């Protein structure tokens, strides 16, 4: 299943995923329902790896752009440099995420993500979250 978050067609620079809600979301999926989460995202505030002893390097640019790798309840954030060229599918996206789910779990997780509250933009800005099932 894929999720993509954009801020309207206006200025997306400066828009970012709320780090507090993101960290809560990363702790919530049961390991028997969600196997992996891969994402490229811009985050407001600071993020932490699941292993508290492993420090997350500061993003080398002002966009706080990271690659997220989540597997079976553990995750790491890798900062992206400005010189890194992103795939066109991530262009203008604040968040581009892929979730690998257990059989028959995609409908439930699609509804949870679309209901809101799990992944949101920081502040009062409203974005557009698109969730697609991919077979």
mmCIF file with all atom_site columns, C-alpha atoms in Angstrom:
data_model
loop_
_atom_site.group_PDB
_atom_site.id
_atom_site.type_symbol
_atom_site.label_atom_id
_atom_site.label_alt_id
_atom_site.label_comp_id
_atom_site.label_asym_id
_atom_site.label_entity_id
_atom_site.label_seq_id
_atom_site.pdbx_PDB_ins_code
_atom_site.Cartn_x
_atom_site.Cartn_y
_atom_site.Cartn_z
_atom_site.occupancy
_atom_site.B_iso_or_equiv
_atom_site.pdbx_formal_charge
_atom_site.auth_seq_id
_atom_site.auth_comp_id
_atom_site.auth_asym_id
_atom_site.auth_atom_id
_atom_site.pdbx_PDB_model_num
ATOM 1   C CA . UNK A 1 1   ? 0.000  0.000   0.000  1.00 0.00 ? 1   UNK A CA 1
ATOM 2   C CA . UNK A 1 2   ? 1.331  3.455   -0.808 1.00 0.00 ? 2   UNK A CA 1
ATOM 3   C CA . UNK A 1 3   ? 0.653  6.804   0.828  1.00 0.00 ? 3   UNK A CA 1
ATOM 4   C CA . UNK A 1 4   ? 1.551  10.246  -0.455 1.00 0.00 ? 4   UNK A CA 1
ATOM 5   C CA . UNK A 1 5   ? 1.071  13.546  1.356  1.00 0.00 ? 5   UNK A CA 1
ATOM 6   C CA . UNK A 1 6   ? 1.131  16.865  -0.441 1.00 0.00 ? 6   UNK A CA 1
ATOM 7   C CA . UNK A 1 7   ? 0.281  20.369  0.543  1.00 0.00 ? 7   UNK A CA 1
ATOM 8   C CA . UNK A 1 8   ? -1.994 21.919  -2.088 1.00 0.00 ? 8   UNK A CA 1
ATOM 9   C CA . UNK A 1 9   ? -0.484 23.254  -5.271 1.00 0.00 ? 9   UNK A CA 1
ATOM 10  C CA . UNK A 1 10  ? 0.714  26.310  -3.380 1.00 0.00 ? 10  UNK A CA 1
ATOM 11  C CA . UNK A 1 11  ? 4.078  26.536  -1.648 1.00 0.00 ? 11  UNK A CA 1
ATOM 12  C CA . UNK A 1 12  ? 5.190  23.168  -0.192 1.00 0.00 ? 12  UNK A CA 1
ATOM 13  C CA . UNK A 1 13  ? 8.563  24.448  0.952  1.00 0.00 ? 13  UNK A CA 1
ATOM 14  C CA . UNK A 1 14  ? 8.600  24.521  4.713  1.00 0.00 ? 14  UNK A CA 1
ATOM 15  C CA . UNK A 1 15  ? 5.699  22.066  5.055  1.00 0.00 ? 15  UNK A CA 1
ATOM 16  C CA . UNK A 1 16  ? 6.595  18.952  7.016  1.00 0.00 ? 16  UNK A CA 1
ATOM 17  C CA . UNK A 1 17  ? 5.119  15.922  8.757  1.00 0.00 ? 17  UNK A CA 1
ATOM 18  C CA . UNK A 1 18  ? 4.453  16.418  12.480 1.00 0.00 ? 18  UNK A CA 1
ATOM 19  C CA . UNK A 1 19  ? 7.305  14.516  14.191 1.00 0.00 ? 19  UNK A CA 1
ATOM 20  C CA . UNK A 1 20  ? 5.335  13.805  17.390 1.00 0.00 ? 20  UNK A CA 1
ATOM 21  C CA . UNK A 1 21  ? 2.497  12.100  15.513 1.00 0.00 ? 21  UNK A CA 1
ATOM 22  C CA . UNK A 1 22  ? 4.982  10.317  13.252 1.00 0.00 ? 22  UNK A CA 1
ATOM 23  C CA . UNK A 1 23  ? 6.850  8.828   16.226 1.00 0.00 ? 23  UNK A CA 1
ATOM 24  C CA . UNK A 1 24  ? 3.549  7.685   17.782 1.00 0.00 ? 24  UNK A CA 1
ATOM 25  C CA . UNK A 1 25  ? 2.537  6.126   14.437 1.00 0.00 ? 25  UNK A CA 1
ATOM 26  C CA . UNK A 1 26  ? 5.844  4.213   14.156 1.00 0.00 ? 26  UNK A CA 1
ATOM 27  C CA . UNK A 1 27  ? 5.267  2.629   17.575 1.00 0.00 ? 27  UNK A CA 1
ATOM 28  C CA . UNK A 1 28  ? 1.675  1.561   16.828 1.00 0.00 ? 28  UNK A CA 1
ATOM 29  C CA . UNK A 1 29  ? 1.704  -1.133  14.087 1.00 0.00 ? 29  UNK A CA 1
ATOM 30  C CA . UNK A 1 30  ? 1.597  -4.737  15.333 1.00 0.00 ? 30  UNK A CA 1
ATOM 31  C CA . UNK A 1 31  ? 4.444  -6.804  13.875 1.00 0.00 ? 31  UNK A CA 1
ATOM 32  C CA . UNK A 1 32  ? 2.044  -9.462  12.642 1.00 0.00 ? 32  UNK A CA 1
ATOM 33  C CA . UNK A 1 33  ? 0.081  -6.898  10.550 1.00 0.00 ? 33  UNK A CA 1
ATOM 34  C CA . UNK A 1 34  ? 2.774  -4.558  9.216  1.00 0.00 ? 34  UNK A CA 1
ATOM 35  C CA . UNK A 1 35  ? 6.022  -6.077  7.991  1.00 0.00 ? 35  UNK A CA 1
ATOM 36  C CA . UNK A 1 36  ? 7.823  -3.072  6.528  1.00 0.00 ? 36  UNK A CA 1
ATOM 37  C CA . UNK A 1 37  ? 7.427  0.686   6.025  1.00 0.00 ? 37  UNK A CA 1
ATOM 38  C CA . UNK A 1 38  ? 9.656  2.588   3.610  1.00 0.00 ? 38  UNK A CA 1
ATOM 39  C CA . UNK A 1 39  ? 9.359  6.347   3.223  1.00 0.00 ? 39  UNK A CA 1
ATOM 40  C CA . UNK A 1 40  ? 10.947 9.546   1.992  1.00 0.00 ? 40  UNK A CA 1
ATOM 41  C CA . UNK A 1 41  ? 9.675  12.478  4.023  1.00 0.00 ? 41  UNK A CA 1
ATOM 42  C CA . UNK A 1 42  ? 10.223 15.985  5.357  1.00 0.00 ? 42  UNK A CA 1
ATOM 43  C CA . UNK A 1 43  ? 9.825  16.173  9.134  1.00 0.00 ? 43  UNK A CA 1
ATOM 44  C CA . UNK A 1 44  ? 9.319  19.067  11.524 1.00 0.00 ? 44  UNK A CA 1
ATOM 45  C CA . UNK A 1 45  ? 11.210 18.829  14.778 1.00 0.00 ? 45  UNK A CA 1
ATOM 46  C CA . UNK A 1 46  ? 13.457 15.952  15.709 1.00 0.00 ? 46  UNK A CA 1
ATOM 47  C CA . UNK A 1 47  ? 13.055 12.246  15.100 1.00 0.00 ? 47  UNK A CA 1
ATOM 48  C CA . UNK A 1 48  ? 14.580 9.259   16.888 1.00 0.00 ? 48  UNK A CA 1
ATOM 49  C CA . UNK A 1 49  ? 15.542 5.780   15.768 1.00 0.00 ? 49  UNK A CA 1
ATOM 50  C CA . UNK A 1 50  ? 13.876 2.891   17.594 1.00 0.00 ? 50  UNK A CA 1
ATOM 51  C CA . UNK A 1 51  ? 17.261 2.070   19.137 1.00 0.00 ? 51  UNK A CA 1
ATOM 52  C CA . UNK A 1 52  ? 17.655 5.054   21.463 1.00 0.00 ? 52  UNK A CA 1
ATOM 53  C CA . UNK A 1 53  ? 21.439 4.517   21.581 1.00 0.00 ? 53  UNK A CA 1
ATOM 54  C CA . UNK A 1 54  ? 21.745 5.059   17.831 1.00 0.00 ? 54  UNK A CA 1
ATOM 55  C CA . UNK A 1 55  ? 21.715 8.809   17.211 1.00 0.00 ? 55  UNK A CA 1
ATOM 56  C CA . UNK A 1 56  ? 19.999 10.222  14.141 1.00 0.00 ? 56  UNK A CA 1
ATOM 57  C CA . UNK A 1 57  ? 22.409 12.485  12.253 1.00 0.00 ? 57  UNK A CA 1
ATOM 58  C CA . UNK A 1 58  ? 21.101 15.978  11.691 1.00 0.00 ? 58  UNK A CA 1
ATOM 59  C CA . UNK A 1 59  ? 19.794 16.514  8.194  1.00 0.00 ? 59  UNK A CA 1
ATOM 60  C CA . UNK A 1 60  ? 22.396 18.409  6.166  1.00 0.00 ? 60  UNK A CA 1
ATOM 61  C CA . UNK A 1 61  ? 19.838 20.880  4.862  1.00 0.00 ? 61  UNK A CA 1
ATOM 62  C CA . UNK A 1 62  ? 17.003 22.992  6.127  1.00 0.00 ? 62  UNK A CA 1
ATOM 63  C CA . UNK A 1 63  ? 14.328 20.697  4.676  1.00 0.00 ? 63  UNK A CA 1
ATOM 64  C CA . UNK A 1 64  ? 14.868 17.930  7.295  1.00 0.00 ? 64  UNK A CA 1
ATOM 65  C CA . UNK A 1 65  ? 14.423 15.339  4.539  1.00 0.00 ? 65  UNK A CA 1
ATOM 66  C CA . UNK A 1 66  ? 14.889 11.707  5.617  1.00 0.00 ? 66  UNK A CA 1
ATOM 67  C CA . UNK A 1 67  ? 14.626 8.133   4.393  1.00 0.00 ? 67  UNK A CA 1
ATOM 68  C CA . UNK A 1 68  ? 12.686 5.974   6.846  1.00 0.00 ? 68  UNK A CA 1
ATOM 69  C CA . UNK A 1 69  ? 13.214 2.209   7.052  1.00 0.00 ? 69  UNK A CA 1
ATOM 70  C CA . UNK A 1 70  ? 10.834 0.395   9.432  1.00 0.00 ? 70  UNK A CA 1
ATOM 71  C CA . UNK A 1 71  ? 10.837 -3.390  9.863  1.00 0.00 ? 71  UNK A CA 1
ATOM 72  C CA . UNK A 1 72  ? 9.050  -5.463  12.498 1.00 0.00 ? 72  UNK A CA 1
ATOM 73  C CA . UNK A 1 73  ? 8.830  -2.690  15.075 1.00 0.00 ? 73  UNK A CA 1
ATOM 74  C CA . UNK A 1 74  ? 12.330 -1.221  14.612 1.00 0.00 ? 74  UNK A CA 1
ATOM 75  C CA . UNK A 1 75  ? 13.208 1.787   12.475 1.00 0.00 ? 75  UNK A CA 1
ATOM 76  C CA . UNK A 1 76  ? 15.996 4.097   11.384 1.00 0.00 ? 76  UNK A CA 1
ATOM 77  C CA . UNK A 1 77  ? 16.065 7.550   9.833  1.00 0.00 ? 77  UNK A CA 1
ATOM 78  C CA . UNK A 1 78  ? 18.782 8.404   7.308  1.00 0.00 ? 78  UNK A CA 1
ATOM 79  C CA . UNK A 1 79  ? 19.174 12.096  6.420  1.00 0.00 ? 79  UNK A CA 1
ATOM 80  C CA . UNK A 1 80  ? 19.145 13.047  2.740  1.00 0.00 ? 80  UNK A CA 1
ATOM 81  C CA . UNK A 1 81  ? 21.510 15.649  1.361  1.00 0.00 ? 81  UNK A CA 1
ATOM 82  C CA . UNK A 1 82  ? 20.334 18.371  -0.997 1.00 0.00 ? 82  UNK A CA 1
ATOM 83  C CA . UNK A 1 83  ? 22.492 16.927  -3.769 1.00 0.00 ? 83  UNK A CA 1
ATOM 84  C CA . UNK A 1 84  ? 20.507 13.667  -3.709 1.00 0.00 ? 84  UNK A CA 1
ATOM 85  C CA . UNK A 1 85  ? 18.208 13.475  -6.726 1.00 0.00 ? 85  UNK A CA 1
ATOM 86  C CA . UNK A 1 86  ? 14.855 12.013  -5.795 1.00 0.00 ? 86  UNK A CA 1
ATOM 87  C CA . UNK A 1 87  ? 12.747 9.845   -8.051 1.00 0.00 ? 87  UNK A CA 1
ATOM 88  C CA . UNK A 1 88  ? 10.019 11.772  -9.862 1.00 0.00 ? 88  UNK A CA 1
ATOM 89  C CA . UNK A 1 89  ? 7.355  9.960   -7.787 1.00 0.00 ? 89  UNK A CA 1
ATOM 90  C CA . UNK A 1 90  ? 8.640  11.796  -4.694 1.00 0.00 ? 90  UNK A CA 1
ATOM 91  C CA . UNK A 1 91  ? 8.810  15.244  -6.304 1.00 0.00 ? 91  UNK A CA 1
ATOM 92  C CA . UNK A 1 92  ? 6.670  17.796  -4.477 1.00 0.00 ? 92  UNK A CA 1
ATOM 93  C CA . UNK A 1 93  ? 5.660  15.174  -1.903 1.00 0.00 ? 93  UNK A CA 1
ATOM 94  C CA . UNK A 1 94  ? 6.132  15.936  1.766  1.00 0.00 ? 94  UNK A CA 1
ATOM 95  C CA . UNK A 1 95  ? 5.732  12.205  2.399  1.00 0.00 ? 95  UNK A CA 1
ATOM 96  C CA . UNK A 1 96  ? 5.929  9.207   0.077  1.00 0.00 ? 96  UNK A CA 1
ATOM 97  C CA . UNK A 1 97  ? 5.457  5.957   1.956  1.00 0.00 ? 97  UNK A CA 1
ATOM 98  C CA . UNK A 1 98  ? 5.117  2.288   1.092  1.00 0.00 ? 98  UNK A CA 1
ATOM 99  C CA . UNK A 1 99  ? 3.766  -0.206  3.614  1.00 0.00 ? 99  UNK A CA 1
ATOM 100 C CA . UNK A 1 100 ? 4.204  -3.957  3.197  1.00 0.00 ? 100 UNK A CA 1
ATOM 101 C CA . UNK A 1 101 ? 1.339  -5.601  5.060  1.00 0.00 ? 101 UNK A CA 1
ATOM 102 C CA . UNK A 1 102 ? 0.226  -9.079  6.034  1.00 0.00 ? 102 UNK A CA 1
ATOM 103 C CA . UNK A 1 103 ? -2.435 -10.715 3.902  1.00 0.00 ? 103 UNK A CA 1
ATOM 104 C CA . UNK A 1 104 ? -5.917 -9.177  4.341  1.00 0.00 ? 104 UNK A CA 1
ATOM 105 C CA . UNK A 1 105 ? -4.644 -6.167  6.337  1.00 0.00 ? 105 UNK A CA 1
ATOM 106 C CA . UNK A 1 106 ? -4.555 -3.536  3.575  1.00 0.00 ? 106 UNK A CA 1
ATOM 107 C CA . UNK A 1 107 ? -8.206 -2.462  3.798  1.00 0.00 ? 107 UNK A CA 1
ATOM 108 C CA . UNK A 1 108 ? -7.970 -1.883  7.558  1.00 0.00 ? 108 UNK A CA 1
ATOM 109 C CA . UNK A 1 109 ? -4.737 0.145   7.312  1.00 0.00 ? 109 UNK A CA 1
ATOM 110 C CA . UNK A 1 110 ? -6.029 2.149   4.341  1.00 0.00 ? 110 UNK A CA 1
ATOM 111 C CA . UNK A 1 111 ? -9.060 3.183   6.435  1.00 0.00 ? 111 UNK A CA 1
ATOM 112 C CA . UNK A 1 112 ? -6.876 4.043   9.446  1.00 0.00 ? 112 UNK A CA 1
ATOM 113 C CA . UNK A 1 113 ? -4.591 6.275   7.406  1.00 0.00 ? 113 UNK A CA 1
ATOM 114 C CA . UNK A 1 114 ? -7.461 7.981   5.583  1.00 0.00 ? 114 UNK A CA 1
ATOM 115 C CA . UNK A 1 115 ? -9.331 8.625   8.858  1.00 0.00 ? 115 UNK A CA 1
ATOM 116 C CA . UNK A 1 116 ? -6.569 11.011  9.916  1.00 0.00 ? 116 UNK A CA 1
ATOM 117 C CA . UNK A 1 117 ? -4.638 11.486  13.102 1.00 0.00 ? 117 UNK A CA 1
ATOM 118 C CA . UNK A 1 118 ? -1.805 9.064   12.297 1.00 0.00 ? 118 UNK A CA 1
ATOM 119 C CA . UNK A 1 119 ? 0.122  11.182  9.789  1.00 0.00 ? 119 UNK A CA 1
ATOM 120 C CA . UNK A 1 120 ? -0.442 14.932  9.729  1.00 0.00 ? 120 UNK A CA 1
ATOM 121 C CA . UNK A 1 121 ? 1.346  18.098  8.745  1.00 0.00 ? 121 UNK A CA 1
ATOM 122 C CA . UNK A 1 122 ? 2.888  20.226  11.443 1.00 0.00 ? 122 UNK A CA 1
ATOM 123 C CA . UNK A 1 123 ? 0.925  23.281  12.536 1.00 0.00 ? 123 UNK A CA 1
ATOM 124 C CA . UNK A 1 124 ? -2.448 24.315  11.178 1.00 0.00 ? 124 UNK A CA 1
ATOM 125 C CA . UNK A 1 125 ? -1.592 23.629  7.533  1.00 0.00 ? 125 UNK A CA 1
ATOM 126 C CA . UNK A 1 126 ? -3.847 21.149  5.787  1.00 0.00 ? 126 UNK A CA 1
ATOM 127 C CA . UNK A 1 127 ? -2.419 18.736  3.274  1.00 0.00 ? 127 UNK A CA 1
ATOM 128 C CA . UNK A 1 128 ? -3.797 16.081  0.976  1.00 0.00 ? 128 UNK A CA 1
ATOM 129 C CA . UNK A 1 129 ? -3.135 12.454  1.889  1.00 0.00 ? 129 UNK A CA 1
ATOM 130 C CA . UNK A 1 130 ? -3.617 9.935   -0.916 1.00 0.00 ? 130 UNK A CA 1
ATOM 131 C CA . UNK A 1 131 ? -3.603 6.236   0.024  1.00 0.00 ? 131 UNK A CA 1
ATOM 132 C CA . UNK A 1 132 ? -3.565 3.540   -2.675 1.00 0.00 ? 132 UNK A CA 1
ATOM 133 C CA . UNK A 1 133 ? -3.659 -0.225  -2.514 1.00 0.00 ? 133 UNK A CA 1
ATOM 134 C CA . UNK A 1 134 ? -1.029 -1.722  -4.749 1.00 0.00 ? 134 UNK A CA 1
ATOM 135 C CA . UNK A 1 135 ? -1.227 -5.414  -5.607 1.00 0.00 ? 135 UNK A CA 1
#
